[in-house]
Every structure is written in structure tokens, then in C-alpha cells.
PDB file of C-alpha atoms in Angstrom:
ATOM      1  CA  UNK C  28      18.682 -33.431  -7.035  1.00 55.00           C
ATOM      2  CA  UNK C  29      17.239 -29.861  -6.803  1.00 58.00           C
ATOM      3  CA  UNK C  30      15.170 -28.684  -4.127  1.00 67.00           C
ATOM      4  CA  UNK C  31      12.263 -26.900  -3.572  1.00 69.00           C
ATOM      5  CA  UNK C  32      13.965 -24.334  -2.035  1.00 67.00           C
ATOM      6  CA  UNK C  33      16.682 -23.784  -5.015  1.00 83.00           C
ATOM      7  CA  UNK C  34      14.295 -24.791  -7.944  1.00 85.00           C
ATOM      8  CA  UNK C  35      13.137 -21.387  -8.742  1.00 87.00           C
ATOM      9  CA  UNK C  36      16.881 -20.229  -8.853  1.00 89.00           C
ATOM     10  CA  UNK C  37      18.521 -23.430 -10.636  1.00 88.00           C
ATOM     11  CA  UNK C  38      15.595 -22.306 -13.408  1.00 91.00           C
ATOM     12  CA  UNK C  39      16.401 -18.607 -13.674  1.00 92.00           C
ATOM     13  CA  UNK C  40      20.180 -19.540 -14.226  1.00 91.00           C
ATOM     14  CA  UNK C  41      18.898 -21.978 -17.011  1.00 92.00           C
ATOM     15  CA  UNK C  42      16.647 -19.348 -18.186  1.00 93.00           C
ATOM     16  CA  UNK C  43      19.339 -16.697 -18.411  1.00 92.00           C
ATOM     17  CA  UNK C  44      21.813 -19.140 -19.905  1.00 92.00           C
ATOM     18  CA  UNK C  45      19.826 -20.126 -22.467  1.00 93.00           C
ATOM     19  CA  UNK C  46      18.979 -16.395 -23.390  1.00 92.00           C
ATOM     20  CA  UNK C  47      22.966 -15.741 -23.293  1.00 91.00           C
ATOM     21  CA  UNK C  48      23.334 -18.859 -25.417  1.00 91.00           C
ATOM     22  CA  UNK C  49      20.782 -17.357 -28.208  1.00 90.00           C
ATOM     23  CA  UNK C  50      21.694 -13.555 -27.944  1.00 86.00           C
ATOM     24  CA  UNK C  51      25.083 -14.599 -28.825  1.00 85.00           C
ATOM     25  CA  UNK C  52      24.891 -17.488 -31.978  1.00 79.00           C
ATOM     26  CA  UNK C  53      26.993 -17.168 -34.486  1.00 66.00           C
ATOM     27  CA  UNK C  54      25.650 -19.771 -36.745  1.00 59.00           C
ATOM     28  CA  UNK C  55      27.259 -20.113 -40.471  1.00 58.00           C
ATOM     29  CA  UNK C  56      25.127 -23.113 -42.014  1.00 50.00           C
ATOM     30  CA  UNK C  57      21.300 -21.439 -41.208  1.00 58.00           C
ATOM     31  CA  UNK C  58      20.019 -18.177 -40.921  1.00 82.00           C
ATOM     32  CA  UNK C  59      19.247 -17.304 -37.650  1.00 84.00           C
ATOM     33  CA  UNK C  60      16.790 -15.036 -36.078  1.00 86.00           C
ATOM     34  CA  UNK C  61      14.893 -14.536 -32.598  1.00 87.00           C
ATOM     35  CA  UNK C  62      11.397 -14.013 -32.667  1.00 92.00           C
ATOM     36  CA  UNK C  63      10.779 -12.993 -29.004  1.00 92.00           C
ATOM     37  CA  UNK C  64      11.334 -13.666 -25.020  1.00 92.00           C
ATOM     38  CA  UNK C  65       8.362 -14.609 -22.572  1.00 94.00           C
ATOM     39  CA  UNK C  66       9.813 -14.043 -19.116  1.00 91.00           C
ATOM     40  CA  UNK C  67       6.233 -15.231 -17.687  1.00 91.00           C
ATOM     41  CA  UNK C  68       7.214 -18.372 -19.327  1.00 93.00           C
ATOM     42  CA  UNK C  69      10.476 -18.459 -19.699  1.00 94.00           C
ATOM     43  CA  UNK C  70      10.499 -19.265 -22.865  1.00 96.00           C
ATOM     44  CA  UNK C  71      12.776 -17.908 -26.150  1.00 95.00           C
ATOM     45  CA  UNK C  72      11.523 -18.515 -29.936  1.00 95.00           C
ATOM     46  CA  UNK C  73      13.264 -18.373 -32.495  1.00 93.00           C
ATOM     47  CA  UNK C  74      13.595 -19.094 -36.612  1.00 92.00           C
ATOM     48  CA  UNK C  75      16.251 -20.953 -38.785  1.00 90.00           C
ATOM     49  CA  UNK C  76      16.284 -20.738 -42.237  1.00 85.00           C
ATOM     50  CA  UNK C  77      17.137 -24.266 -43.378  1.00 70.00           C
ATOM     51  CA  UNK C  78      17.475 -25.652 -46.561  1.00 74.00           C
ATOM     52  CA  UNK C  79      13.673 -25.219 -47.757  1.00 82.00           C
ATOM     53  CA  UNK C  80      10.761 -24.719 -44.968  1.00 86.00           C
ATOM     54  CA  UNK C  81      11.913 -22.408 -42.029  1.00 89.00           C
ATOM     55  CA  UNK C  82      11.759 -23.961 -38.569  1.00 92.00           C
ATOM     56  CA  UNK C  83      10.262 -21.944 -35.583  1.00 94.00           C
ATOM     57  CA  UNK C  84      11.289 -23.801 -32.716  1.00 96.00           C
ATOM     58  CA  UNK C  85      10.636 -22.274 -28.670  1.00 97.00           C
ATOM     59  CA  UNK C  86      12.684 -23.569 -25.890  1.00 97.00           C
ATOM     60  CA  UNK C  87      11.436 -23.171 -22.602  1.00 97.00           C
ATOM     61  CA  UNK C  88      12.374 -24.117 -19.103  1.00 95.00           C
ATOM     62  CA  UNK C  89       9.897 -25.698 -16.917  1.00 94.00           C
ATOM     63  CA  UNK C  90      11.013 -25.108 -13.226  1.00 92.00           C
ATOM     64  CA  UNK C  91       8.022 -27.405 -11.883  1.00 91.00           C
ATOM     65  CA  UNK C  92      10.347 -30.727 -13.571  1.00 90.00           C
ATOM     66  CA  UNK C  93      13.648 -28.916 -13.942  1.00 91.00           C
ATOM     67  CA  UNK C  94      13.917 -29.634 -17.692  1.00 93.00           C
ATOM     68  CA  UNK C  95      14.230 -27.412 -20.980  1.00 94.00           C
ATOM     69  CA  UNK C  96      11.793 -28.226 -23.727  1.00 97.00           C
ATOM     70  CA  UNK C  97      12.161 -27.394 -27.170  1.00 98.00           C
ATOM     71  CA  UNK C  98       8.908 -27.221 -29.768  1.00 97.00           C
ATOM     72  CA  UNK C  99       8.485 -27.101 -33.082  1.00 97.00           C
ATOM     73  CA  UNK C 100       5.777 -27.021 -35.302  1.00 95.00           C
ATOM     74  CA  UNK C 101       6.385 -28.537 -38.946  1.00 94.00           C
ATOM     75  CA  UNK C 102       5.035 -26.911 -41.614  1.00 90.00           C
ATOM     76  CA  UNK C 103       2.828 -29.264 -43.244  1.00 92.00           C
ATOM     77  CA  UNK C 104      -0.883 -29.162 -42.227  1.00 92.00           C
ATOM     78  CA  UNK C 105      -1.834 -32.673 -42.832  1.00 94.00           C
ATOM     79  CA  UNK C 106      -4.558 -33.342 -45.659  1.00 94.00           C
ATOM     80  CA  UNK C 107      -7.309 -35.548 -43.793  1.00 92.00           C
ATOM     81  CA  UNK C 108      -6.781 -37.967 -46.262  1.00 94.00           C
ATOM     82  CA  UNK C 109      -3.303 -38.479 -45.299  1.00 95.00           C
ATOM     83  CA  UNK C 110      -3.207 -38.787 -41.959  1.00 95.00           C
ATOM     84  CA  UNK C 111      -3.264 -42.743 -41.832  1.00 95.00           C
ATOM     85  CA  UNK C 112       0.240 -42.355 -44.129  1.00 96.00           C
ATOM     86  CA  UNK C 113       1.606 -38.939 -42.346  1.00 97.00           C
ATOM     87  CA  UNK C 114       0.712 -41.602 -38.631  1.00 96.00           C
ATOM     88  CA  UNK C 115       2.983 -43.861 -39.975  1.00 97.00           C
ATOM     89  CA  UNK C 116       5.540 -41.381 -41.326  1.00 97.00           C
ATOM     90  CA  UNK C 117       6.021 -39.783 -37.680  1.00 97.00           C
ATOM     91  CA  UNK C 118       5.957 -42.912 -35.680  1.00 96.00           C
ATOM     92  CA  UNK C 119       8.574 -44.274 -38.694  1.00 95.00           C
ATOM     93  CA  UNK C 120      10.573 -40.955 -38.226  1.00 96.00           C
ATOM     94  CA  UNK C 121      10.652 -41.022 -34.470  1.00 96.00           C
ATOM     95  CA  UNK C 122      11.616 -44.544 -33.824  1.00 94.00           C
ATOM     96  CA  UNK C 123      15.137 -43.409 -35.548  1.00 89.00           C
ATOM     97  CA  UNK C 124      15.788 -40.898 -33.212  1.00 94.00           C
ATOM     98  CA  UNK C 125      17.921 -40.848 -30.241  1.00 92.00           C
ATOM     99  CA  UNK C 126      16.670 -37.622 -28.883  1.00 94.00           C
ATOM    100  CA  UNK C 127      14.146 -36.030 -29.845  1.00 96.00           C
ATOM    101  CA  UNK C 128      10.369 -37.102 -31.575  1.00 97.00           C
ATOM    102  CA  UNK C 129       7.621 -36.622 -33.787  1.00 98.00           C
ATOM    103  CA  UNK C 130       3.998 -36.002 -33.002  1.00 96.00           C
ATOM    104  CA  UNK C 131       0.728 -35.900 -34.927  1.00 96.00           C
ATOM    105  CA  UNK C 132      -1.993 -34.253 -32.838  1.00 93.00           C
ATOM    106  CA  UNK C 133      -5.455 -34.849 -34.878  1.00 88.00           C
ATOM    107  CA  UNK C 134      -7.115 -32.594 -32.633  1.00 89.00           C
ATOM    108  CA  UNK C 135      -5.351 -29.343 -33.509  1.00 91.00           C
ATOM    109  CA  UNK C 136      -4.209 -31.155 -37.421  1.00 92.00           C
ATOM    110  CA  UNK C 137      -0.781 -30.622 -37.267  1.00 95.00           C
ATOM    111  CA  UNK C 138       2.696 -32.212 -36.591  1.00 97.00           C
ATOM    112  CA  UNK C 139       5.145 -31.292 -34.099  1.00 97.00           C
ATOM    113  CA  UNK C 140       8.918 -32.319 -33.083  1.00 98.00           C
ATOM    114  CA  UNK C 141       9.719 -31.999 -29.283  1.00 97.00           C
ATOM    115  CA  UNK C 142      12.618 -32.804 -27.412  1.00 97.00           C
ATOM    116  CA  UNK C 143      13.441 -32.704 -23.431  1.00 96.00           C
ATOM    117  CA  UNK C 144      16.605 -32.361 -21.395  1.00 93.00           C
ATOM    118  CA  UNK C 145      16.747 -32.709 -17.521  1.00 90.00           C
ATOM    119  CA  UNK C 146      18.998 -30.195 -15.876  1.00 86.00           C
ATOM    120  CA  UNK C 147      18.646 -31.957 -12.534  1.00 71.00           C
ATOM    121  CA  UNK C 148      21.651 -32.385 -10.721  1.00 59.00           C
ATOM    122  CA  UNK C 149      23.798 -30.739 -13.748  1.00 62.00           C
ATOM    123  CA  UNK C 150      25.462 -27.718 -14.749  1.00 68.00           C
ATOM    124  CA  UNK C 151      23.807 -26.329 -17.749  1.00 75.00           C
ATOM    125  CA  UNK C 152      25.702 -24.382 -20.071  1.00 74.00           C
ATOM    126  CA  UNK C 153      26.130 -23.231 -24.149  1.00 77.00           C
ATOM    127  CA  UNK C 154      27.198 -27.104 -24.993  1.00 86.00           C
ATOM    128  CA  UNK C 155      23.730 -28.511 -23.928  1.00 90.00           C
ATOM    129  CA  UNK C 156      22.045 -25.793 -25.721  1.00 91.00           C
ATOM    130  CA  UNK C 157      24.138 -26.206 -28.872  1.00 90.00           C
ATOM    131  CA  UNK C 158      23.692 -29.409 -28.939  1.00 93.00           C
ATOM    132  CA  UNK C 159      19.539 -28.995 -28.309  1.00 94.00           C
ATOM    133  CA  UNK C 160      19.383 -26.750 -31.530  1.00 93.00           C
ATOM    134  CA  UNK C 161      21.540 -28.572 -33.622  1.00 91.00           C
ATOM    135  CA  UNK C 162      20.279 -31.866 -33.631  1.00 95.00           C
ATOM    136  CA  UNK C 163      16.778 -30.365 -33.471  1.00 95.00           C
ATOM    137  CA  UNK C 164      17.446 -28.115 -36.869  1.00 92.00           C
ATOM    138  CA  UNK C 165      18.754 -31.216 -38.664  1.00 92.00           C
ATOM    139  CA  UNK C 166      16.189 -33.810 -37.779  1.00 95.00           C
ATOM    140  CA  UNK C 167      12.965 -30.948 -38.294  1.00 95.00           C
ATOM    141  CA  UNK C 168      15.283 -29.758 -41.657  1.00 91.00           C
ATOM    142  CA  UNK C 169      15.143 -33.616 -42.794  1.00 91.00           C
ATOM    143  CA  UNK C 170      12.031 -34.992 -41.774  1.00 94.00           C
ATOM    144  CA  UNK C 171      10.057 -31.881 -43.173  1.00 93.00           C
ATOM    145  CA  UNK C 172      10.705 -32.904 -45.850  1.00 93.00           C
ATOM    146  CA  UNK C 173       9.366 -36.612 -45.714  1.00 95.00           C
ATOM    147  CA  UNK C 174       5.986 -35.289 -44.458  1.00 97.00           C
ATOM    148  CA  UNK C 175       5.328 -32.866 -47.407  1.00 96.00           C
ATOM    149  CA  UNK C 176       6.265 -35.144 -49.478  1.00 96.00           C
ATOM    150  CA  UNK C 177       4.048 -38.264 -47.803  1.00 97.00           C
ATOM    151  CA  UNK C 178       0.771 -35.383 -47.053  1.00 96.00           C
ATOM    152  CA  UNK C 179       1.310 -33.970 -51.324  1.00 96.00           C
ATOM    153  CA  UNK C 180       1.041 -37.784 -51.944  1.00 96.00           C
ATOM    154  CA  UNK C 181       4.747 -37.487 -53.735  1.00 97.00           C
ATOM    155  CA  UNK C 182       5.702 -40.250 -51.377  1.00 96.00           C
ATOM    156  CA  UNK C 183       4.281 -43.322 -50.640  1.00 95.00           C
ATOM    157  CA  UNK C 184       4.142 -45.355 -47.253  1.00 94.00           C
ATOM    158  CA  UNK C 185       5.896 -48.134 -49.307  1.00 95.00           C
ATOM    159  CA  UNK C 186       8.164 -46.072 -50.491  1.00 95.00           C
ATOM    160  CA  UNK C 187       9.562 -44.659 -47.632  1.00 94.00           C
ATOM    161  CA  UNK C 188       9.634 -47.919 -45.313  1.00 93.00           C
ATOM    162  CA  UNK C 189      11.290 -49.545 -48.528  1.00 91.00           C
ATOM    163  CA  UNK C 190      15.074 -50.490 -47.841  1.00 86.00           C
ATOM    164  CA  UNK C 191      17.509 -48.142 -48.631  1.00 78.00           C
ATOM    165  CA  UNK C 192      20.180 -48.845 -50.915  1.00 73.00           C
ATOM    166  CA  UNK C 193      23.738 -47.950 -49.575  1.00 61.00           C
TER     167      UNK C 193
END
């Protein structure tokens, strides 16, 4: 476990290998591009071209809990009338995932995917980071897609808790 005394500096060397990580992608299945760096926060956005809607995801490191946090916002600002189906949609989406979830947030009307790694009592390093923005990209790439499709009405509830076919 970290202490007090080396949290600051376990969250700097997170901090500065996640920027190292990002400065240096090389990514051949989405377009990459970083947005911006808020040292204050220590925080890095950033935007992938995926298939259809771009993602804008921010990772940031939060020293006070020694974990990294990734955010994205989807873009699909829910229709009022939808938000009973788009509820069901995200808690539908998220109870798939191993890492990783939706939220709907009524106050602010929109839908967000977050996930959290510790880095107590671990070395971080590119893997961890990798691994954050690749599973984020294709679950935010896929499930985008559901919740246009559920808030333009295309796709029912029904419909999408129906059994798939294999």
C-alpha cells in the first residue's frame, strides 16, 4: 500500500507515464489525436476516430485514492422521452461488462462510460494504459451505437433485450 508520504510521487510517475504512454501511440485501427494536458489535474484528453461517432475520453489520476480514471461522454443527448428506454439500455449495457460502465445522469441529460484502475501497490506502465484505452474505445465504439439507435427510437427495448441468434 502507498503512503502518505510517497502518494504524491507514486501519482506523478503515473501521471508522467501515462503522458509517455499517449505522446507516443501508434495506433493503426482509429485515428488518434490529443486534445490537451491539465497538470493541475493531471489529467490528458484525447479523441479517437472510431467507426462512426468520435470518442473524447480524459484519463486522469487521482492521487487522493491512487487510481486512474478514464471518462467519456457518449454522444447522444437523450430525448426526454427516451430516457425510461436509454435507463434500461445503460444498465443492460453495463451489466455485460467486465471493466468498465455506463451512466445516465438526468441532471446534466447525458450518458457517460467510466472506468477505474487502482495503482496501489503496483507498477504502472504502457500495458495498463493500453489495455485502459482499448477496451474503453471498443465498448464506447459499440454501445454508441445502441443508444442512438434506442434515443432515435430505431431500436426498441424489446428489441435489444431479445435473444440473439448465434
Amino acid at each position: 500500500m502507498i503512503n502518505d508520504n510517497n502518494r504524491h510521487q507514486a501519482a506523478l510517475d503515473v501521471y508522467s507515464a501515462l503522458g509517455r504512454y499517449l505522446n507516443n501511440r501508434n495506433d493503426n485501427d482509429a485515428k488518434f489525436e490529443m486534445l490537451g494536458e491539465d497538470p493541475d489535474m493531471m489529467a490528458y484528453s484525447f479523441k479517437i476516430s472510431g467507426e462512426d461517432f468520435p470518442m473524447l475520453i480524459k484519463i486522469s489520476v487521482r492521487e487522493n485514492n491512487n487510481i486512474l480514471h478514464l471518462y467519456s461522454l457518449i454522444p447522444v443527448e437523450p430525448d426526454s422521452t427516451k430516457l425510461a428506454s436509454l435507463a434500461v439500455a445503460v444498465c443492460h449495457a453495463s451489466s455485460g461488462l467486465v471493466d468498465g460502465c455506463f451512466d445516465l445522469d438526468r441532471e446534466n441529460n447525458q450518458i457517460g462510460f467510466k472506468m477505474i484502475v487502482s495503482y496501489d501497490n503496483d507498477r504502472i506502465d504502457g500495458g495498463i494504459f493500453h489495455y485502459m484505452v482499448q477496451t474503453a474505445t471498443r465498448i464506447i465504439d459499440h454501445y454508441n451505437d445502441v443508444f442512438y439507435l434506442i434515443n432515435t427510437g430505431k431500436l426498441s427495448v424489446a428489441e435489444l433485450l431479445a435473444p440473439q441468434e448465434n
